[in-house]
Amino acid sequence: MPGRLKKFDEFFQRKAAEGGNVVAMARMGAAMRERGELPEAESWYRRAAMGGDRVSMTALAHLLAERGAQEEADRWYHEAALAGEPHGMQHLAKSCERRGKRDDARHWYGEAARTGDLPSMAALGRLLREDGKGEEAESWLRQAAEAGFTGAMIDLGVVLRDRGQAAEAARWWRSAVQAGDLAATCQLGRQAERLGRPGDAESWYRRGASGGHVEAITRLGLLLHRRGDVEEAETWYLDAAERGDPAAMTNLGVLARNRGDEGEAAAWYRKAAEHGSIPALTNLGHLAEHREDLAVAEQWFRRAAEVGDVQGMLSLARMLRARGAAHEAELWLARAETVQDEREHQH
């Protein structure tokens, strides 16, 4: 009987949807999506969205994004956002952030946050923190953190740490770890290192690494590497590298070069560079310079310099000066100094 009733219910719902009932269209879209009939789900959501249903606008945008139609998805997220739908606002903000439109992202995260959307509060707080607006960031992050959003706990801890409130920062990071967010183990480990407590740092990194958190795995490897436990460090680096971490790949290259295997070092640096490691570009330049392939070395240093690596800028300037291009060398030295000053100011 329940199965027959469900069929009757779907029959009458379909009839209502076909008759132009927007709520029924939205329900048909949800039912078809649940059954995996995505083209029909998209069709019903589109009809409901065009009929003004703002939740269907967001649901349609989700389906479009999932099948790769991101441009049309963004248009529907925008329509949903303008209609006041919080998830539409949130996803529009994410899209703006991906495209580098931070002002627009802040606006839409803010609109969604003011409706009580916790992920948007956390995201808005993160953007404000990154922009140096710690006081404003704290207000949003604290609301999300107190509601149990672990990402906000971690960012709130960073704001508090930067203000000198290390004890409260650590309390929030520990809360995030207890709630299952192992990213906070990296913050706790780094704080322990800054305070000269390498044993505590190792304990936090091991906790994160044991749970499979990639940054914690790499940081544990680096801590072991620095104190001379090279064999165990390499084991952890390999684990992180297999998970796609470019910093671990770069560090494996460093280990290979330290033991005199420049071929293996170059292979790891290239792999790291392919995964986005900027220091790996500079390291490839050093390898090329060591084998006296100066033209190739300059190309690597230039690539690193152009994406903001200070060591790449300094190495490029040194090579330019050596071959008589003094004016360009001075430009890169000035740029390196500016970048260093900006980073010191940020920290």
Coordinates of C-alpha atoms in Angstrom, one line a residue:
M1 CA 0.0 0.0 0.0
P2 CA 2.7 2.6 0.8
G3 CA 4.3 2.0 -2.6
R4 CA 0.9 2.4 -4.3
L5 CA 0.3 5.6 -2.3
K6 CA 3.7 6.9 -3.3
K7 CA 3.0 6.3 -7.0
F8 CA -0.4 8.1 -6.7
D9 CA 1.3 11.0 -4.9
E10 CA 3.9 11.3 -7.7
F11 CA 1.2 11.0 -10.3
F12 CA -0.8 13.9 -8.8
Q13 CA 2.4 15.9 -8.2
R14 CA 3.4 15.5 -11.8
K15 CA 0.0 16.6 -13.0
A16 CA 0.2 19.7 -10.8
A17 CA 3.7 20.4 -12.1
E18 CA 2.6 20.0 -15.7
G19 CA -0.3 22.3 -14.9
G20 CA 2.1 25.1 -13.9
N21 CA 2.3 24.7 -10.1
V22 CA 5.8 26.0 -9.3
V23 CA 6.0 24.1 -5.9
A24 CA 5.2 20.9 -7.6
M25 CA 7.8 21.5 -10.3
A26 CA 10.4 22.0 -7.5
R27 CA 9.3 18.8 -5.8
M28 CA 9.5 16.9 -9.1
G29 CA 13.1 18.2 -9.6
A30 CA 14.0 17.0 -6.2
A31 CA 12.4 13.6 -6.7
M32 CA 14.1 13.1 -10.1
R33 CA 17.5 14.2 -8.6
E34 CA 17.1 11.7 -5.8
R35 CA 16.4 8.9 -8.4
G36 CA 19.5 9.9 -10.4
E37 CA 17.4 11.1 -13.4
L38 CA 19.5 14.3 -13.7
P39 CA 18.3 15.6 -17.1
E40 CA 14.7 15.4 -16.0
A41 CA 15.6 16.9 -12.7
E42 CA 17.3 19.8 -14.5
S43 CA 14.3 20.3 -16.7
W44 CA 11.9 20.6 -13.7
Y45 CA 14.2 22.8 -11.7
R46 CA 14.6 25.1 -14.7
R47 CA 10.9 25.4 -15.1
A48 CA 10.5 26.1 -11.4
A49 CA 13.4 28.6 -11.4
M50 CA 11.9 30.4 -14.4
G51 CA 8.7 30.5 -12.4
G52 CA 10.5 32.4 -9.7
D53 CA 11.3 29.7 -7.1
R54 CA 14.6 30.8 -5.6
V55 CA 15.5 27.5 -4.1
S56 CA 15.1 25.9 -7.5
M57 CA 17.4 28.5 -8.9
T58 CA 20.2 27.3 -6.6
A59 CA 19.4 23.6 -7.2
L60 CA 19.5 24.2 -11.0
A61 CA 22.8 26.0 -10.6
H62 CA 24.2 23.0 -8.6
L63 CA 23.2 20.6 -11.4
L64 CA 24.7 22.8 -14.1
A65 CA 28.0 23.2 -12.1
E66 CA 28.2 19.4 -11.6
R67 CA 28.0 18.8 -15.4
G68 CA 30.5 21.5 -16.1
A69 CA 28.2 24.3 -17.3
Q70 CA 29.8 26.8 -14.8
E71 CA 29.0 30.0 -16.7
E72 CA 25.3 29.2 -16.8
A73 CA 25.5 27.9 -13.2
D74 CA 26.9 31.3 -12.1
R75 CA 24.1 33.1 -13.8
W76 CA 21.5 31.1 -11.8
Y77 CA 23.5 31.5 -8.6
H78 CA 23.3 35.3 -9.3
E79 CA 19.6 35.1 -9.8
A80 CA 19.1 33.1 -6.6
A81 CA 21.3 35.6 -4.7
L82 CA 19.4 38.6 -6.0
A83 CA 16.2 36.8 -4.9
G84 CA 17.6 36.4 -1.4
E85 CA 18.4 32.7 -1.3
P86 CA 21.4 32.2 1.1
H87 CA 22.9 29.2 -0.6
G88 CA 22.8 31.0 -3.9
M89 CA 24.6 33.9 -2.3
Q90 CA 27.2 31.6 -0.8
H91 CA 27.9 29.8 -4.1
L92 CA 28.0 33.0 -6.0
A93 CA 30.5 34.3 -3.5
K94 CA 32.7 31.2 -3.9
S95 CA 32.6 31.7 -7.7
C96 CA 33.6 35.3 -7.3
E97 CA 36.5 34.3 -5.0
R98 CA 37.7 31.7 -7.5
R99 CA 37.8 34.3 -10.2
G100 CA 39.7 36.8 -8.0
K101 CA 36.8 39.1 -7.4
R102 CA 37.3 39.5 -3.7
D103 CA 35.2 42.6 -3.2
D104 CA 32.2 40.8 -4.8
A105 CA 33.0 37.7 -2.8
R106 CA 33.0 39.7 0.4
H107 CA 29.7 41.3 -0.5
W108 CA 27.8 38.1 -1.2
Y109 CA 29.4 36.2 1.7
G110 CA 28.2 39.2 3.8
E111 CA 24.7 39.0 2.5
A112 CA 24.5 35.3 3.2
A113 CA 26.2 35.7 6.6
R114 CA 23.5 38.2 7.6
T115 CA 20.9 35.5 7.0
G116 CA 22.7 33.3 9.5
D117 CA 24.5 31.0 7.1
L118 CA 27.4 29.6 9.1
P119 CA 29.8 28.7 6.1
S120 CA 29.4 32.2 4.8
M121 CA 30.2 33.7 8.2
A122 CA 33.3 31.6 8.3
A123 CA 34.3 32.5 4.7
L124 CA 33.6 36.2 5.2
G125 CA 35.7 36.2 8.4
R126 CA 38.5 34.4 6.6
L127 CA 38.6 37.0 3.7
L128 CA 38.6 39.8 6.2
R129 CA 41.4 38.2 8.2
E130 CA 43.4 37.8 5.0
D131 CA 42.8 41.5 4.2
G132 CA 44.2 42.5 7.6
K133 CA 40.8 43.5 9.1
G134 CA 41.2 41.4 12.2
E135 CA 38.6 43.1 14.4
E136 CA 35.8 42.8 11.8
A137 CA 36.9 39.3 11.0
E138 CA 36.8 38.3 14.7
S139 CA 33.1 39.2 15.0
W140 CA 32.0 36.9 12.2
L141 CA 34.5 34.1 13.0
R142 CA 33.5 34.0 16.6
Q143 CA 29.8 33.6 15.7
A144 CA 30.6 30.7 13.4
A145 CA 33.1 29.2 15.8
E146 CA 30.7 29.3 18.8
A147 CA 28.2 27.5 16.6
G148 CA 30.7 24.7 16.1
F149 CA 32.1 25.5 12.7
T150 CA 35.7 24.2 12.9
G151 CA 37.1 26.2 10.0
A152 CA 36.1 29.4 11.8
M153 CA 37.7 28.1 15.0
I154 CA 41.0 27.8 13.2
D155 CA 40.8 31.3 11.6
L156 CA 39.7 32.9 14.8
G157 CA 42.7 31.3 16.5
V158 CA 45.0 33.0 13.8
V159 CA 43.4 36.4 14.5
L160 CA 43.9 36.0 18.2
R161 CA 47.5 34.7 17.8
D162 CA 48.3 37.7 15.6
R163 CA 47.0 40.0 18.3
G164 CA 49.2 38.3 20.9
Q165 CA 46.4 36.2 22.6
A166 CA 48.2 32.9 22.1
A167 CA 46.5 31.0 25.0
E168 CA 43.0 31.7 23.7
A169 CA 44.1 30.9 20.1
A170 CA 45.4 27.5 21.3
R171 CA 42.1 26.9 23.1
W172 CA 40.1 27.4 19.8
W173 CA 42.6 25.2 17.9
R174 CA 42.3 22.4 20.4
S175 CA 38.5 22.7 20.2
A176 CA 38.8 22.3 16.4
V177 CA 41.0 19.2 16.8
Q178 CA 38.5 17.7 19.4
A179 CA 35.8 18.3 16.8
G180 CA 37.8 16.3 14.2
D181 CA 39.4 19.0 12.2
L182 CA 43.1 17.9 11.9
A183 CA 44.1 21.1 10.2
A184 CA 44.3 22.7 13.6
T185 CA 47.1 20.3 14.6
C186 CA 49.3 22.3 12.2
Q187 CA 48.5 25.6 13.9
L188 CA 49.2 24.0 17.3
G189 CA 52.4 22.5 16.1
R190 CA 53.7 25.7 14.5
Q191 CA 52.9 27.6 17.7
A192 CA 54.8 25.0 19.8
E193 CA 57.8 25.4 17.4
R194 CA 57.7 29.2 17.8
L195 CA 57.7 28.8 21.6
G196 CA 60.7 26.5 21.4
R197 CA 58.8 23.3 22.3
P198 CA 59.7 20.9 19.5
G199 CA 58.5 17.9 21.4
D200 CA 55.0 19.3 21.7
A201 CA 55.1 20.3 18.0
E202 CA 56.1 16.8 17.0
S203 CA 53.1 15.4 19.1
W204 CA 50.6 17.6 17.3
Y205 CA 52.1 16.9 13.9
R206 CA 52.0 13.2 14.5
R207 CA 48.4 13.4 15.6
G208 CA 47.5 15.1 12.3
A209 CA 49.8 12.9 10.2
S210 CA 48.3 9.7 11.8
G211 CA 44.9 11.0 10.7
G212 CA 46.1 11.5 7.1
H213 CA 46.3 15.3 7.1
V214 CA 48.7 16.2 4.3
E215 CA 50.1 19.4 5.7
A216 CA 50.7 17.8 9.1
I217 CA 52.5 14.9 7.3
T218 CA 54.8 17.3 5.5
R219 CA 55.4 19.4 8.6
L220 CA 56.3 16.3 10.6
G221 CA 58.7 15.3 7.9
L222 CA 60.3 18.8 7.9
L223 CA 60.7 18.7 11.7
L224 CA 62.4 15.3 11.6
H225 CA 64.5 16.4 8.6
R226 CA 65.8 19.5 10.5
R227 CA 66.8 17.4 13.5
G228 CA 68.6 14.8 11.4
D229 CA 66.1 12.0 11.3
V230 CA 66.4 11.8 7.6
E231 CA 65.2 8.3 7.0
E232 CA 61.9 8.8 8.9
A233 CA 61.5 12.3 7.3
E234 CA 61.8 10.8 3.9
T235 CA 59.1 8.2 4.7
W236 CA 56.7 10.9 5.7
Y237 CA 57.6 13.1 2.7
L238 CA 56.9 10.1 0.4
D239 CA 53.5 9.6 2.0
A240 CA 52.6 13.3 1.5
A241 CA 54.0 13.3 -2.1
E242 CA 51.8 10.3 -3.0
R243 CA 48.9 12.4 -1.8
G244 CA 49.9 15.2 -4.2
D245 CA 51.7 17.6 -1.8
P246 CA 54.1 19.8 -3.7
A247 CA 56.1 20.9 -0.6
A248 CA 56.8 17.3 0.2
M249 CA 58.0 16.7 -3.4
T250 CA 60.3 19.7 -3.1
N251 CA 61.7 18.4 0.1
L252 CA 62.3 15.0 -1.4
G253 CA 64.3 16.8 -4.1
V254 CA 66.4 18.5 -1.4
L255 CA 67.1 15.1 0.3
A256 CA 68.1 13.6 -3.1
R257 CA 70.4 16.5 -3.8
N258 CA 72.0 16.3 -0.4
R259 CA 72.9 12.7 -1.1
G260 CA 74.4 13.7 -4.4
D261 CA 71.7 12.4 -6.7
E262 CA 70.9 15.4 -8.9
G263 CA 68.9 13.4 -11.4
E264 CA 66.5 12.3 -8.8
A265 CA 66.5 15.8 -7.3
A266 CA 65.6 17.3 -10.7
A267 CA 62.8 14.7 -11.1
W268 CA 61.2 15.6 -7.8
Y269 CA 61.6 19.4 -8.4
R270 CA 59.9 19.1 -11.8
K271 CA 57.1 17.1 -10.3
A272 CA 56.7 19.6 -7.5
A273 CA 56.7 22.5 -10.0
E274 CA 54.0 20.8 -12.0
H275 CA 51.9 20.7 -8.8
G276 CA 52.5 24.4 -8.1
S277 CA 55.6 24.6 -6.0
I278 CA 57.3 27.9 -6.6
P279 CA 60.5 27.1 -4.6
A280 CA 61.0 24.0 -6.8
L281 CA 61.4 26.4 -9.8
T282 CA 64.3 28.2 -8.0
N283 CA 65.8 24.8 -7.0
L284 CA 65.7 23.7 -10.7
G285 CA 67.6 26.9 -11.5
H286 CA 70.3 26.1 -8.9
L287 CA 70.7 22.6 -10.4
A288 CA 71.1 24.0 -13.9
E289 CA 73.5 26.6 -12.6
H290 CA 75.6 23.9 -10.9
R291 CA 76.0 22.1 -14.2
E292 CA 76.9 25.4 -15.8
D293 CA 73.8 25.5 -18.0
L294 CA 73.3 29.2 -17.4
A295 CA 70.7 29.9 -20.0
V296 CA 68.4 27.2 -18.5
A297 CA 69.2 28.4 -15.0
E298 CA 68.1 31.9 -15.9
Q299 CA 64.9 30.6 -17.4
W300 CA 64.0 28.8 -14.1
F301 CA 65.0 31.7 -11.9
R302 CA 62.9 34.0 -14.1
R303 CA 59.8 31.8 -13.8
A304 CA 60.2 31.7 -10.1
A305 CA 60.7 35.5 -9.9
E306 CA 57.7 36.2 -12.0
V307 CA 55.4 34.4 -9.6
G308 CA 56.8 36.1 -6.6
D309 CA 59.6 34.0 -5.2
V310 CA 62.2 36.2 -3.5
Q311 CA 65.0 33.7 -3.8
G312 CA 64.2 33.4 -7.5
M313 CA 64.3 37.2 -7.8
L314 CA 67.7 37.4 -6.0
S315 CA 69.2 34.6 -8.1
L316 CA 67.9 36.1 -11.3
A317 CA 69.4 39.5 -10.3
R318 CA 72.7 37.9 -9.6
M319 CA 72.8 36.1 -13.0
L320 CA 71.7 39.3 -14.8
R321 CA 74.4 41.4 -13.2
A322 CA 77.0 38.7 -14.0
R323 CA 76.2 39.0 -17.7
G324 CA 76.1 42.7 -17.7
A325 CA 72.3 43.4 -17.5
A326 CA 72.7 45.7 -14.5
H327 CA 69.6 47.8 -15.0
E328 CA 67.2 44.7 -15.0
A329 CA 69.1 43.2 -12.1
E330 CA 68.5 46.4 -10.0
L331 CA 64.8 46.2 -10.9
W332 CA 64.5 42.6 -9.6
L333 CA 66.5 43.5 -6.5
A334 CA 64.1 46.3 -5.8
R335 CA 61.1 44.1 -6.3
A336 CA 62.6 41.4 -4.0
E337 CA 63.0 44.0 -1.3
T338 CA 59.4 45.2 -1.7
V339 CA 58.0 41.7 -1.5
Q340 CA 60.1 41.0 1.6
D341 CA 58.9 44.2 3.3
E342 CA 55.3 43.4 2.5
R343 CA 55.5 39.9 4.0
E344 CA 57.2 41.2 7.1
H345 CA 54.4 43.8 7.4
Q346 CA 51.8 41.1 7.0
H347 CA 53.3 39.0 9.8

